[in-house]
Structures are given as structure tokens and as C-alpha cells.
Coordinates of C-alpha atoms and ligand atoms in Angstrom, one line a residue:
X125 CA -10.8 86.9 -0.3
X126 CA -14.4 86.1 -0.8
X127 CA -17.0 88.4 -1.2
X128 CA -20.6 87.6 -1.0
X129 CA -22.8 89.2 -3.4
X130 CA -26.8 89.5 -2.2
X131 CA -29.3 87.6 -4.6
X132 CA -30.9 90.4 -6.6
X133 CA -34.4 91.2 -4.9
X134 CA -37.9 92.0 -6.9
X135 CA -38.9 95.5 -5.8
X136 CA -40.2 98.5 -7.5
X137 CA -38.8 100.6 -9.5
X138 CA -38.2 104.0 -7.6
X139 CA -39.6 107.0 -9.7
X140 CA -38.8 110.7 -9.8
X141 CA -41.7 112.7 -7.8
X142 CA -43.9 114.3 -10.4
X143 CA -44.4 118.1 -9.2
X144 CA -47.8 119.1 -9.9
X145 CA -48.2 122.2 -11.3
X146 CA -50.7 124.3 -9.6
X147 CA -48.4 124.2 -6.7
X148 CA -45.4 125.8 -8.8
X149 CA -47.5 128.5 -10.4
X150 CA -48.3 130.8 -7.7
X151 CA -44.8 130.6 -6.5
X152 CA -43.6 131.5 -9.5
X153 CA -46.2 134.1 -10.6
X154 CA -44.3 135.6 -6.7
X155 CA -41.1 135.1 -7.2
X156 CA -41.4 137.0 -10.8
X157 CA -43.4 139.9 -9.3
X158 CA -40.8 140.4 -7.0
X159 CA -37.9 140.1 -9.7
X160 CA -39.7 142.8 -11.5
X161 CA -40.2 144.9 -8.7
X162 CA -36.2 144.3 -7.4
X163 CA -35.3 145.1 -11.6
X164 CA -37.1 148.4 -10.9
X165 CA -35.3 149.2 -8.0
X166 CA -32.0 148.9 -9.4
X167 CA -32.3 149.9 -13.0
X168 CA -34.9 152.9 -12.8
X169 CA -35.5 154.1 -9.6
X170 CA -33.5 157.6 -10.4
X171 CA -34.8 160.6 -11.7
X172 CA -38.0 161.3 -13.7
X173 CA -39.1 157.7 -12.8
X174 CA -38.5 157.8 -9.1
X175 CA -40.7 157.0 -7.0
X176 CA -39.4 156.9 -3.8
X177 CA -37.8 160.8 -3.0
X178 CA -34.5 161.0 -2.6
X179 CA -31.5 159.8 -3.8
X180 CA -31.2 157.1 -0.9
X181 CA -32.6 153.8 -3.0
X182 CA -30.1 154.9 -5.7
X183 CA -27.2 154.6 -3.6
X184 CA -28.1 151.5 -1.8
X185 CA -28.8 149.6 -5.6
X186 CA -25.8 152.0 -7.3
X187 CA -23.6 149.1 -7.3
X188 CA -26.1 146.2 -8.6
X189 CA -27.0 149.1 -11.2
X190 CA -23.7 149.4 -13.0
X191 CA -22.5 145.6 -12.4
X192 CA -26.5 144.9 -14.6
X193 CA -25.3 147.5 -16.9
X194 CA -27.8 150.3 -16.6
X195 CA -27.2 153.6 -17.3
X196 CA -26.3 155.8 -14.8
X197 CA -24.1 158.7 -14.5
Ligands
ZN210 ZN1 -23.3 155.2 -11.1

């Protein structure tokens, strides 16, 4: 069985794309805000820190907060 191989061609070299980084920056800066705000939410919205009344945000996060570790009861 023959098999034809194809003459190698000239052609450029494809590159990785280069991500600039003012376009990361703001995303990031907003996806870290929102981390830090989530983090709060489960690990110290309770008691003298609360700011939302109520022990509903507790219960919704109470599972998050003992699978990260935080103390809780
Ligand atoms: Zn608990």
C-alpha cells in the first residue's frame, strides 16, 4: 500500500495569542472582590460581625462554612 506524503509547505509559524494585560486586570480586580465578599459570607457572617439580621445567610452558607473549616458551633 502506498501512501503519499504532501511536500512540506513554507508558512508561518502559528503563535500563542499574547493576552494583554489591561484587559485581565479589571476582571480580576472583580472576580477577587467578589471572592472576598463570598469568603465573608460564609466564614463571618454570624454573630457580632453580622451584617445581614438574622440567622438566614448562616444557614444558607452553613454547609460551605464547615466543609472551609470555619468555626462555627
Ligand atoms: Zn455549623
Amino acid at each position: 500500500m502506498a501512501q503519499h506524503v504532501a511536500p512540506p509547505t513554507a508558512t508561518t509559524p502559528v503563535l500563542p495569542a499574547k493576552l494583554p494585560i489591561g484587559a485581565i486586570v479589571p476582571w480580576a480586580v472583580f472576580f477577587g472582590i467578589l471572592m472576598l465578599v463570598l469568603l465573608y459570607f460564609v466564614g463571618a457572617e454570624q454573630g457580632a460581625t453580622s451584617v445581614v439580621s438574622g440567622e438566614d445567610v448562616h444557614e444558607w452558607v452553613h454547609d460551605a462554612r464547615h466543609l472551609l473549616g470555619f468555626p462555627c458551633h
